[in-house]
Coordinates of C-alpha atoms and ligand atoms in Angstrom, one line a residue:
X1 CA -33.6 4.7 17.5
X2 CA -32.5 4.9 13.6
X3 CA -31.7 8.7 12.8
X4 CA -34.2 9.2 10.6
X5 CA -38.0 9.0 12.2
X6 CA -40.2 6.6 10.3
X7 CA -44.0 5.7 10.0
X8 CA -46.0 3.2 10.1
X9 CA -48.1 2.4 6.7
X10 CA -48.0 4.0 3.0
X11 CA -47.6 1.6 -0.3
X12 CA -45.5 -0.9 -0.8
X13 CA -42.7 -1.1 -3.0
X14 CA -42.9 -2.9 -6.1
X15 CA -43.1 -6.8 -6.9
X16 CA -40.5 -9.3 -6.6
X17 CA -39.7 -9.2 -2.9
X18 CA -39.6 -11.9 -0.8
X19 CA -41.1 -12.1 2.9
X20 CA -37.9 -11.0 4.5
X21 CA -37.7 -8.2 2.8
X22 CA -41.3 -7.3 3.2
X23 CA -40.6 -7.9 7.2
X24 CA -37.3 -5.6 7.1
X25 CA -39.0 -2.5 5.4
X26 CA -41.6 -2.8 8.1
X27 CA -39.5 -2.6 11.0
X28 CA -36.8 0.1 10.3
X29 CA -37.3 2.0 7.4
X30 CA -40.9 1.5 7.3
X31 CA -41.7 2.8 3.8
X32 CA -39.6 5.7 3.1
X33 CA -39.1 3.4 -0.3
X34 CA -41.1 4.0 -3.0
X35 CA -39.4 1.9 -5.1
X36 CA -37.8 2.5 -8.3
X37 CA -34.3 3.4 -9.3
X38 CA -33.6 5.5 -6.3
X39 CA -33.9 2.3 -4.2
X40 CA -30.7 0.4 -5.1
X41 CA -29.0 3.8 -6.0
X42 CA -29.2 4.3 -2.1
X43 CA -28.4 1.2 -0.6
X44 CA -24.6 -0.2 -0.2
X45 CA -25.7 -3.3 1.0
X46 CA -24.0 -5.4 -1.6
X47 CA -20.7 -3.1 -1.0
X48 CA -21.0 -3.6 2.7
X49 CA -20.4 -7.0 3.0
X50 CA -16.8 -5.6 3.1
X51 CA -17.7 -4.6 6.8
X52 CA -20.1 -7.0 7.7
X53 CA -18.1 -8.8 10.1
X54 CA -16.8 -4.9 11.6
X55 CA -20.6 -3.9 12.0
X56 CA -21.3 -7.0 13.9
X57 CA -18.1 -6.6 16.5
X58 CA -19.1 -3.0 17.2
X59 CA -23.2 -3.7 17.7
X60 CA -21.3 -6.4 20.0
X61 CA -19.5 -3.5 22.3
X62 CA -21.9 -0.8 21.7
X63 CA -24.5 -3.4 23.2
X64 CA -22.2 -4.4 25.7
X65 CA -21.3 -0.6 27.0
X66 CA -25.7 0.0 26.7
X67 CA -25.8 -2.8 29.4
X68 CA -23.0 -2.0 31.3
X69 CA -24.7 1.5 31.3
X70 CA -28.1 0.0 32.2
X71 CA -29.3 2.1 29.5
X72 CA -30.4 -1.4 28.1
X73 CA -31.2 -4.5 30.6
X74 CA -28.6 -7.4 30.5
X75 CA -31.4 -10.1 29.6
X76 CA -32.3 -7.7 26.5
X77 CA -28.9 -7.5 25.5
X78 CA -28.5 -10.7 26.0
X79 CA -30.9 -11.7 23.4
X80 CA -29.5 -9.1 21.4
X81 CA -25.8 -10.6 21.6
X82 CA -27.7 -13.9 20.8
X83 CA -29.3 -12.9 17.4
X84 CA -25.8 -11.3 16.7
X85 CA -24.2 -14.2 17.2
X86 CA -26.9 -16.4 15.0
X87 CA -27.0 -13.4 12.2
X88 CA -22.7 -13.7 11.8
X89 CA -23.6 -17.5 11.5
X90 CA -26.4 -16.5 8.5
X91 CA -23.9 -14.8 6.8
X92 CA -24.2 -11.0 5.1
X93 CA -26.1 -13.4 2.1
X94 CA -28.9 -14.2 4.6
X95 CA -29.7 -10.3 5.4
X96 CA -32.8 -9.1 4.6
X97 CA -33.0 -6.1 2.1
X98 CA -32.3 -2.6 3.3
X99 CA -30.2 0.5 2.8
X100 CA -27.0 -0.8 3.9
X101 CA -26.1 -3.6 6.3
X102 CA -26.5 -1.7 9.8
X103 CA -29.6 -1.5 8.6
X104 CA -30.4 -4.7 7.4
X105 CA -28.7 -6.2 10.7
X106 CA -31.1 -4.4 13.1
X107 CA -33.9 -5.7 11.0
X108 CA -32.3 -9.0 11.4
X109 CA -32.4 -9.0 15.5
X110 CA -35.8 -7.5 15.6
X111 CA -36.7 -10.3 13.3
X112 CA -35.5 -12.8 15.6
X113 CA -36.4 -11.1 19.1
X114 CA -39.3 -8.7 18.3
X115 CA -39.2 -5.0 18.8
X116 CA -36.6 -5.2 21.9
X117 CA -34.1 -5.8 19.2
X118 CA -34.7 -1.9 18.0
X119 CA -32.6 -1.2 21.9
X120 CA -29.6 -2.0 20.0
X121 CA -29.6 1.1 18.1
X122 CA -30.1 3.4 21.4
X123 CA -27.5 6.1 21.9
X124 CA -26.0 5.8 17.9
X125 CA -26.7 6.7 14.6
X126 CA -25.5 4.8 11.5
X127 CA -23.1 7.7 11.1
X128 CA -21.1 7.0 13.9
X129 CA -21.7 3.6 13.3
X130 CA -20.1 3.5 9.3
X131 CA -17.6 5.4 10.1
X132 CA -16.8 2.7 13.0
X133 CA -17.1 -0.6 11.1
X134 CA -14.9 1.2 8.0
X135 CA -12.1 2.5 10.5
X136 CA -12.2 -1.1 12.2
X137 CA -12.0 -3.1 8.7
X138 CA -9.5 -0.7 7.0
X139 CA -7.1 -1.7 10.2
X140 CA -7.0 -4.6 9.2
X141 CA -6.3 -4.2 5.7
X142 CA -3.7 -1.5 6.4
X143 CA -2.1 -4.2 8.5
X144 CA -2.0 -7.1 6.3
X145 CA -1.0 -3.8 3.4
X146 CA 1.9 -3.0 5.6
X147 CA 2.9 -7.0 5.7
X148 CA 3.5 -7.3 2.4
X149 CA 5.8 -4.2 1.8
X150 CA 8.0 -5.7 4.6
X151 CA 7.9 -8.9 2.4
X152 CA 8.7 -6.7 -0.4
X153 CA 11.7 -5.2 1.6
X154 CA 12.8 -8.9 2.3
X155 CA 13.2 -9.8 -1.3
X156 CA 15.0 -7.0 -1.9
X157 CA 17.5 -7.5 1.0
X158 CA 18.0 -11.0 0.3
X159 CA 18.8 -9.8 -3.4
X160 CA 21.9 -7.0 -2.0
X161 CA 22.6 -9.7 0.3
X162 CA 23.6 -12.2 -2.9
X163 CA 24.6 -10.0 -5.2
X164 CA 26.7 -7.3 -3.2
X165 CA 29.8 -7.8 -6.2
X166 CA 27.0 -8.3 -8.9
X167 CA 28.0 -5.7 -11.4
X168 CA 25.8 -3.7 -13.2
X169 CA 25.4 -0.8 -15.5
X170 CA 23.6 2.0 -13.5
X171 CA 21.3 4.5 -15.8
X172 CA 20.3 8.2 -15.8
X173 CA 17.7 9.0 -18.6
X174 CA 17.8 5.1 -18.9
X175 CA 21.1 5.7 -20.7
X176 CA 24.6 3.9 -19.2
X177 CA 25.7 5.9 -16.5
X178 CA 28.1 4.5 -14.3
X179 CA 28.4 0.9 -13.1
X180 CA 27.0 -0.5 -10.1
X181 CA 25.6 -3.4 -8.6
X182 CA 22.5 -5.1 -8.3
X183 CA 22.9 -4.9 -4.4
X184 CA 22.9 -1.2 -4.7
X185 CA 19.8 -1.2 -7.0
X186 CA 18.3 -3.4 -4.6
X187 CA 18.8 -1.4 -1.5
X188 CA 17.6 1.9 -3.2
X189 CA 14.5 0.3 -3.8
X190 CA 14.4 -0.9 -0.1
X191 CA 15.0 2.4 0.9
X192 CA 11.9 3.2 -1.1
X193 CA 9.5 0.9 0.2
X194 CA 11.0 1.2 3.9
X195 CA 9.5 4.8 3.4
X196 CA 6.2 3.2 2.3
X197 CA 5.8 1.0 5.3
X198 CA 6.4 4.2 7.4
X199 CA 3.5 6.4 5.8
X200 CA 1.4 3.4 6.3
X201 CA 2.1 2.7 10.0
X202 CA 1.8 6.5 10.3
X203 CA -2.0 6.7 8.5
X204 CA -2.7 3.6 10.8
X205 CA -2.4 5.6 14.1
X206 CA -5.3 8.0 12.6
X207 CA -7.2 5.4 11.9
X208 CA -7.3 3.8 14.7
X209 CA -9.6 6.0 16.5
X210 CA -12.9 5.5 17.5
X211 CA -15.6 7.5 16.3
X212 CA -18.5 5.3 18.3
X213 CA -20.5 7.6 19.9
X214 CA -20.7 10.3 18.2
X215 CA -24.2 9.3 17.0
X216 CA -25.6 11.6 14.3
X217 CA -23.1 14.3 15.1
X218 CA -24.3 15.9 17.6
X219 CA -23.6 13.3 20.7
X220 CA -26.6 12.1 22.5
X221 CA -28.5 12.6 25.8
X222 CA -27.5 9.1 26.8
X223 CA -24.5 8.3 29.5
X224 CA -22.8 6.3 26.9
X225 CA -19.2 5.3 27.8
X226 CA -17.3 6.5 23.9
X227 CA -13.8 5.1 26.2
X228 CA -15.4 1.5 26.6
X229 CA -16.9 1.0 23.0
X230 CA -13.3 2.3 22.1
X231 CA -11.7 -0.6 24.3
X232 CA -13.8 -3.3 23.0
X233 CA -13.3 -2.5 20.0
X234 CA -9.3 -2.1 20.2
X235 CA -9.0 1.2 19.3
X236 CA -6.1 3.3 20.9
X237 CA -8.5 6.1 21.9
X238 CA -11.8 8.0 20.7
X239 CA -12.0 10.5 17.9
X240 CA -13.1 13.2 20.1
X241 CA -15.5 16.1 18.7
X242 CA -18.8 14.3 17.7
X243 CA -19.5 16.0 14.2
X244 CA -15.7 15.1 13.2
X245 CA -16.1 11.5 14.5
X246 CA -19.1 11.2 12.9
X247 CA -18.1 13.1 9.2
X248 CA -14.7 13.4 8.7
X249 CA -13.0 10.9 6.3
X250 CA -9.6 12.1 6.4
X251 CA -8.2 9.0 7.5
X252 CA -9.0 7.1 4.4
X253 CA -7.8 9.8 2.0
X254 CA -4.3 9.9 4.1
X255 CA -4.6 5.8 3.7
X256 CA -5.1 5.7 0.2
X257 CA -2.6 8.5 -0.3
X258 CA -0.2 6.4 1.4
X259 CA -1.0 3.6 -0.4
X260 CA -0.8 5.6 -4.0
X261 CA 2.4 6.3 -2.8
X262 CA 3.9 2.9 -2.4
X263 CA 1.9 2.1 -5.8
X264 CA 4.1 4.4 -7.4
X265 CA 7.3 3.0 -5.9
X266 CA 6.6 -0.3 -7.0
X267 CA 5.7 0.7 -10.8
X268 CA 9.0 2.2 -11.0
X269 CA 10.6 -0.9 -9.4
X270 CA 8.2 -2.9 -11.7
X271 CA 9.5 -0.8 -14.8
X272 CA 13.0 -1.6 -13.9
X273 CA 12.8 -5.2 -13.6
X274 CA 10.3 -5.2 -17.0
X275 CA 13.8 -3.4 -18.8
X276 CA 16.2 -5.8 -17.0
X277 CA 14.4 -9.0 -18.4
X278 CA 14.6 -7.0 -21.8
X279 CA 18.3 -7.0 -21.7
X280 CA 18.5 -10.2 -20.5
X281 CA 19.9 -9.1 -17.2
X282 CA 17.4 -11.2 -15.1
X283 CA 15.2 -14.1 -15.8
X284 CA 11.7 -13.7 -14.3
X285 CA 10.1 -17.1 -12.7
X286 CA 7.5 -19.0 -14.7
X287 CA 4.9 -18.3 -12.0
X288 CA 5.6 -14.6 -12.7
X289 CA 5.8 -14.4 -16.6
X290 CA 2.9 -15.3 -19.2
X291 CA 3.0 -16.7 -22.6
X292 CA 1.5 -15.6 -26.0
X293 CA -1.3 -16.9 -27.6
X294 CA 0.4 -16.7 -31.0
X295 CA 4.3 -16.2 -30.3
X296 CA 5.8 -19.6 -29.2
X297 CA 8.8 -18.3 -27.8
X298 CA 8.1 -15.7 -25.8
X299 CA 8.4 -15.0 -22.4
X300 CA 6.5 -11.8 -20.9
X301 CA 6.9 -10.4 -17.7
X302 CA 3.0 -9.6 -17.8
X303 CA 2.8 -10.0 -13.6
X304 CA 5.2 -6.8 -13.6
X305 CA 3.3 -4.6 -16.4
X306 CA 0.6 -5.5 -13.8
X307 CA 2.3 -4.0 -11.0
X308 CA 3.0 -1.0 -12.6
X309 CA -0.2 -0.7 -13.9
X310 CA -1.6 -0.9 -10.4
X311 CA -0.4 2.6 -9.7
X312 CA -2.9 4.2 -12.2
X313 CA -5.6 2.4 -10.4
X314 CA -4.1 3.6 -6.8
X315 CA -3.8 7.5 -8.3
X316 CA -7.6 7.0 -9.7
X317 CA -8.7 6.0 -6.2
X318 CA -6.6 9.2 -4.5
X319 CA -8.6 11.3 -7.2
X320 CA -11.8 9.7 -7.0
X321 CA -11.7 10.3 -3.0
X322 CA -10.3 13.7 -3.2
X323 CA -13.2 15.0 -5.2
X324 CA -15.9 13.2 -3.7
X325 CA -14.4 15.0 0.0
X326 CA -13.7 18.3 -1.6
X327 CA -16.0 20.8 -0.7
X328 CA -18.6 18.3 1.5
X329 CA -19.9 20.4 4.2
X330 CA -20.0 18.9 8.0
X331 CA -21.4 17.1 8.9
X332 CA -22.9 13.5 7.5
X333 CA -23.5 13.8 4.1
X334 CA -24.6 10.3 2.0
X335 CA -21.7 11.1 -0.4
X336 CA -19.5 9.3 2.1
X337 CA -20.9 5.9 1.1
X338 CA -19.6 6.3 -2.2
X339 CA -16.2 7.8 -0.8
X340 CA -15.3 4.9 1.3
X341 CA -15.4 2.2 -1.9
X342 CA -12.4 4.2 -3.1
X343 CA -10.4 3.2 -0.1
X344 CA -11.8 -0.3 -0.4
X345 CA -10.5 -0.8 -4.0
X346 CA -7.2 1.2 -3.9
X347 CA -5.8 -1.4 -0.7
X348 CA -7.0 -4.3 -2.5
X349 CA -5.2 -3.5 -5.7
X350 CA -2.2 -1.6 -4.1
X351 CA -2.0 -4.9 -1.4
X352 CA -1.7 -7.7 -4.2
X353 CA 0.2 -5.5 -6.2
X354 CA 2.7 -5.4 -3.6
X355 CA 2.6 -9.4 -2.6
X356 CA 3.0 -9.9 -6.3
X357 CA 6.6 -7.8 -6.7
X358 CA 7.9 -9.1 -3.3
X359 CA 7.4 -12.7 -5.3
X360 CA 8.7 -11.7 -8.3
X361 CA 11.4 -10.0 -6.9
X362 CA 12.4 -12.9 -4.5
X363 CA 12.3 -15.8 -7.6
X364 CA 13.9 -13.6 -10.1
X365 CA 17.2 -15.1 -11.6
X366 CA 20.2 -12.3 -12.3
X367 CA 22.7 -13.4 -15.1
X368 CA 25.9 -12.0 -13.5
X369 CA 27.5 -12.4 -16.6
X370 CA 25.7 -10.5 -18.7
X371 CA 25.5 -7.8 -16.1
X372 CA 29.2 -8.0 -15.7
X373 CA 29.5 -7.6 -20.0
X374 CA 27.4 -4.5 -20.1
X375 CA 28.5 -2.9 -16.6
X376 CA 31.2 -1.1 -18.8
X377 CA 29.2 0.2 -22.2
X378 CA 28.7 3.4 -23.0
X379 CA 32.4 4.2 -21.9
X380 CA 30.1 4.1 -18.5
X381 CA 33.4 4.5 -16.0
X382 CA 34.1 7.8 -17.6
X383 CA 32.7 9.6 -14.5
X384 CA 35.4 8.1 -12.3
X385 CA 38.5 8.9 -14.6
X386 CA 37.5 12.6 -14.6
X387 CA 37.3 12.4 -10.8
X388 CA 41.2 10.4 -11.0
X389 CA 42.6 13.2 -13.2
X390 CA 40.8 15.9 -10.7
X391 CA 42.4 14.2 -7.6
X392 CA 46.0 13.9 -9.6
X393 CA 45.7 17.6 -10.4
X394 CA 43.7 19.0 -13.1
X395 CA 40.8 21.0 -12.0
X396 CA 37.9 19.0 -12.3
X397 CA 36.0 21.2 -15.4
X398 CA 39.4 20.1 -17.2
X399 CA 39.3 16.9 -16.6
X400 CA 35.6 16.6 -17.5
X401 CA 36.3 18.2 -20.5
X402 CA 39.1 15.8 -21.3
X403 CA 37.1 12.6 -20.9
X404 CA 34.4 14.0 -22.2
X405 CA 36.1 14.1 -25.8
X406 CA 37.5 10.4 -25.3
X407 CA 33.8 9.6 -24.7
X408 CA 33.1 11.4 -28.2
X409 CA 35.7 9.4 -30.2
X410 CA 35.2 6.0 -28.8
X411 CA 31.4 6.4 -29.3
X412 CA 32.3 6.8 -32.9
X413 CA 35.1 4.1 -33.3
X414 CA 32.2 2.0 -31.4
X415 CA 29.6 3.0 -34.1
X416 CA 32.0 2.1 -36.5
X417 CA 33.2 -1.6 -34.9
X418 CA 29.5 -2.6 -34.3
X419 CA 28.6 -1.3 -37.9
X420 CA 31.7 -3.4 -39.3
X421 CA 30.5 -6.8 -36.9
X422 CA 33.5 -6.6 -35.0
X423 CA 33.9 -7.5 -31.6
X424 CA 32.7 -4.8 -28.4
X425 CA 36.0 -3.1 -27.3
X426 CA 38.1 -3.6 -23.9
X427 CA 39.4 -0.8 -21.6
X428 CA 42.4 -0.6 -23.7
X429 CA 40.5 1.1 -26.5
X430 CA 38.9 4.0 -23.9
X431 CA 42.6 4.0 -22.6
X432 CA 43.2 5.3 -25.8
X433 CA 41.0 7.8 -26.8
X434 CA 41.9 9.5 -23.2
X435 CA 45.4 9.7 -24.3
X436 CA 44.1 11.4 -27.6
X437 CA 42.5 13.6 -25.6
X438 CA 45.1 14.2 -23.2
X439 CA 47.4 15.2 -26.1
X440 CA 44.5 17.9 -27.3
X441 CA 43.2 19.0 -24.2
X442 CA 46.7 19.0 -22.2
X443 CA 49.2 19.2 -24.9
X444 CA 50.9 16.4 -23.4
X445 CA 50.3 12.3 -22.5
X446 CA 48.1 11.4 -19.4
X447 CA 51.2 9.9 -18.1
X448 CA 52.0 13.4 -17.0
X449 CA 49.2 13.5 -14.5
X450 CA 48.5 10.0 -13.7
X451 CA 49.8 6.4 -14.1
X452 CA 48.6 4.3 -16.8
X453 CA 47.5 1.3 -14.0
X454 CA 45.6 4.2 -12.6
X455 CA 43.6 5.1 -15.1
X456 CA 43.1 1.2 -16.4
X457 CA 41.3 0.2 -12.8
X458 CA 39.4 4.0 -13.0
X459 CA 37.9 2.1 -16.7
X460 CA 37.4 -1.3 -14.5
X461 CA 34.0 -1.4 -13.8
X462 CA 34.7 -3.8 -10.9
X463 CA 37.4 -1.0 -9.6
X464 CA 35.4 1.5 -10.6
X465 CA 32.4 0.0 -8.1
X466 CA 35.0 -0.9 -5.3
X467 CA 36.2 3.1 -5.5
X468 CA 33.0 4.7 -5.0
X469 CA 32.8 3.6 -1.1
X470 CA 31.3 7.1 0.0
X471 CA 28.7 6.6 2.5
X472 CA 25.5 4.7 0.8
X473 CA 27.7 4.2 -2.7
X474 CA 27.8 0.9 -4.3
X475 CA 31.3 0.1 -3.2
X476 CA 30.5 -3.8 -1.0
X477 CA 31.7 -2.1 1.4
X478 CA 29.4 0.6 1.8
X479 CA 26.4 -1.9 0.9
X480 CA 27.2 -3.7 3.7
X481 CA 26.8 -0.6 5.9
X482 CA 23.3 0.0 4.5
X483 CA 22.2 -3.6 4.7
X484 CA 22.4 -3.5 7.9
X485 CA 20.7 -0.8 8.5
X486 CA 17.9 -2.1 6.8
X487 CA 17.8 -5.4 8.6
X488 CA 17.4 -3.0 10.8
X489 CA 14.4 -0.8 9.8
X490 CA 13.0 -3.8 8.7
X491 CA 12.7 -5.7 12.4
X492 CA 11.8 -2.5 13.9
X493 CA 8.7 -2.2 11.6
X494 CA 8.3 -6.3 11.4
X495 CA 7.7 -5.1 15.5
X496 CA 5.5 -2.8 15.3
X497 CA 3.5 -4.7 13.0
X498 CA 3.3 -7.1 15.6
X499 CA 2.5 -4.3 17.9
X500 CA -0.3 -3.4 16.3
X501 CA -2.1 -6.6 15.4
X502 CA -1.4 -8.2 18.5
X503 CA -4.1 -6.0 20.2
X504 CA -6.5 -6.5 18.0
X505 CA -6.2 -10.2 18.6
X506 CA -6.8 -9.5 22.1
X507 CA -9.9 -6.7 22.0
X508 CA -11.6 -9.8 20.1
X509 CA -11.0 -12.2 22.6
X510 CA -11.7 -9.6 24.9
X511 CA -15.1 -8.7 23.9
X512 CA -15.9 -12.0 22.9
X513 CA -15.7 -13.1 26.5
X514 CA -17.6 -10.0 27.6
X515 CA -20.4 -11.3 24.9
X516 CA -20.6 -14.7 26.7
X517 CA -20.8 -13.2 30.1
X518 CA -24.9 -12.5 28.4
X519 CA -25.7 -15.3 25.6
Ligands
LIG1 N1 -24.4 3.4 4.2 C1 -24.2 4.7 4.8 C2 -22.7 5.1 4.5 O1 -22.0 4.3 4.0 C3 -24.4 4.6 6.2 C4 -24.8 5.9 6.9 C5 -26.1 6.4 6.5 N2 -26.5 7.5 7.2 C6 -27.5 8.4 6.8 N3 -27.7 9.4 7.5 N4 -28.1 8.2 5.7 O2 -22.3 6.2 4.7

């Protein structure tokens, strides 16, 4: 019966109850309440309804396995599969009081079928039995988690596939670096998130364990069949030792780990995008920007400062976790219940977070133009006119050292233009300074080392992109190489998504028909 052994008789706890509740403290926890402010400090009911759907499916195929056992008679489980059936119909509202909702659902069958119901709870403990409903819940949430960074990935390969010759300015220390493209900032991010999927799919194979059986922790005299509760339940196999299955919450700190993780991708991604808007590189979509109350004409990209937000919520709910686990001794200890609302809270905001970049991502405008304007500030092609001077000759420190004082004097004739209103300068202008420098560094024109044309497409941002076709560089060439390896990665993961769910589709059904083989 229930882990703890209970009495008849005692007081009853204060006022306000109704009959229900009166009934349910009778039955199964008798009056180990005395009322007070310890009473809804221990109960998680209210948190619960998060797995009341899971507790019901595994009383289901615990009953089912007690019959198939004849540890319990068919017509007894029958009834029990009946009051099941009528309590999922009730709702988690309808539940009588009690400490948590295993609880309050065995009250609910001996309520309707008298004290056979109390069979149900033969051979288990609600140990086993929390950790089961949280592990079969948390699938599903991992799953429909893992869906949406594979929307995510979508978005941003439908974004490289649009804007493979999309110039850009690329940034280190959010300064002009060297030019890009939007495809290639894309893809990086894909690479990311691709990453994220895989710690998730990876968490979701330790998860998917059944802990059923494993009663209080120390197993139970009963023949119980751990493999067939595991089978109806559509997990891939049974956490083996008893006090681990019954104790160990590993699984959701690797979970939200892995979900902190992805967190922190997106607010960098999230950052990004919040910066690009600023420049006016992209235009966010109404749906995913916000007005102010007092500012007519602005346009916030609130969703995104969300987003990245999101991660400090999803790092909170690793911490929280961590020290609630730290130091908890084997096996059950009622610190658990508080551990597991951690998990519930990090998917939730980590999951919507996610949904809400794919969109944002997918509907966002990019303004070519101005992309294509600033891919070239911040004499941003330097890098590759050192690396054309090295491959014409010079050693490469020479050649750095060279550009680097052209980039010195046309940041100050650029100070002075802007200061002076006058218009942003071409090419021609960095072609210059290099010569300066030539004649300081080399004692002699550039000419001497390399062509003039040369070094005018080397200060091209568009030939500066096209040159740098190393394997995974921005060149459209090399972006086509690693979009199609994440078309790749992303319908090998879209599969075993698939995979994963499609089982649990079936392990329903499944045990569903096994139920109506007794109603
Ligand atoms: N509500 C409890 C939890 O979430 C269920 C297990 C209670 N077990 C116990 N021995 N008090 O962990």
């Amino acid at each position: 019966m229930t882990e703890e052994s209970t009495q008849d008789g005692g007081e009853r706890s204060a006022g306000s109850e109704s009959a229900s509740d009166q009934r349910s403290d009778g039955v199964v926890r008798r009056d180990r309440f005395s009322g007070g402010p310890a009473r809804s400090f221990l109960s998680s009911l209210a948190a619960d309804e998060r797995i009341f759907v899971a507790d019901l499916e595994v009383d289901r195929a615990h009953t089912v396995m007690l019959a198939e056992q004849d540890i319990v008679d068919d017509d007894v489980a029958g009834e029990i599969l009946t009051a099941l059936d009528a309590i999922e119909v009730d709702g988690h509202g309808s539940l009588p009081d009690g400490e948590d909702v295993h609880e309050a659902i065995e009250t609910a069958v001996i309520d309707r079928i008298g004290a056979d119901g109390g069979k149900m709870h033969t051979a288990r403990s609600r140990n086993d039995e929390v950790a089961a409903c949280i592990r079969y819940r948390l699938r599903e949430d991992v799953l429909e988690a893992i869906e949406t960074t594979l929307a995510l990935r979508e978005s941003l390969v439908a974004v490289a596939e649009e804007q493979t010759e999309t110039i850009m300015p690329g940034y280190t220390h959010l300064q002009p670096a060297q030019p890009t493209t939007v495809a290639h900032w894309a893809l990086a991010y894909e690479g990311a998130v691709r990453r994220d999927t895989e710690r998730l799919l990876a968490a979701y194979d330790r998860i998917n364990e059944s802990p059923l059986g494993g009663a209080a922790f120390a197993g139970t005299t009963f023949d119980i069949d751990r493999e067939r509760t595991a089978e109806l339940l559509g997990f891939d196999g049974v956490v083996e030792n008893s006090m681990d299955a019954a104790s160990s919450r590993d699984f959701l700190l690797e979970t939200t780990q892995a979900l902190s993780t992805h967190a922190t991708t997106l607010s960098g991604l999230a950052e990004d995008v919040i910066v690009f808007a600023n420049r006016g590189f992209v235009d966010l979509a109404d749906d995913y920007s916000s007005t102010s109350s007092i500012m007519p004409q602005k346009k916030n990209p609130d969703t995104l400062e969300l987003v990245r937000a999101v991660a400090g919520d999803a790092a909170g709910g690793v911490q929280g976790l961590t020290t609630t686990l730290k130091g908890l001794p084997r096996a059950y200890n009622r610190d658990l219940q508080r551990a597991t609302t951690h998990a519930w809270e990090t998917v939730d905001a980590v999951t919507e977070a996610s949904e809400v970049a794919a969109g944002a991502v997918a509907t966002a405008d990019w303004n070519e133009e101005t992309l294509a304007a600033e891919a070239g500030e911040g004499f941003s092609t330097a890098t590759g006119v050192a690396d054309l001077l090295a491959a014409n000759g010079l050693p490469f420190r020479t050649a750095h050292e060279l550009v680097a004082i052209a980039a010195e004097n046309s940041a100050e004739r650029s100070s002075a233009e802007n200061a002076s209103g006058d218009e942003p300068r071409a090419t021609g202008a960095d072609y210059d300074a290099l010569e300066a420098a030539a004649q300081d560094v080399l004692g002699e024109s550039l000419e001497a080392v390399v062509d003039r044309a040369a070094v005018e497409d080397a200060l091209d941002p568009v030939q500066s992109v096209a040159s740098r076709n190393s394997q995974g560089g921005p060149a459209p060439e090399a972006v086509e190489t690693q979009l199609e390896s994440a078309r790749e990665a992303l319908a090998t993961d879209a599969d075993a998504l698939e995979e994963l769910s499609g089982p649990l589709e079936s392990a329903r059904e499944a045990l569903r028909s096994e139920v109506n083989g007794y109603v």
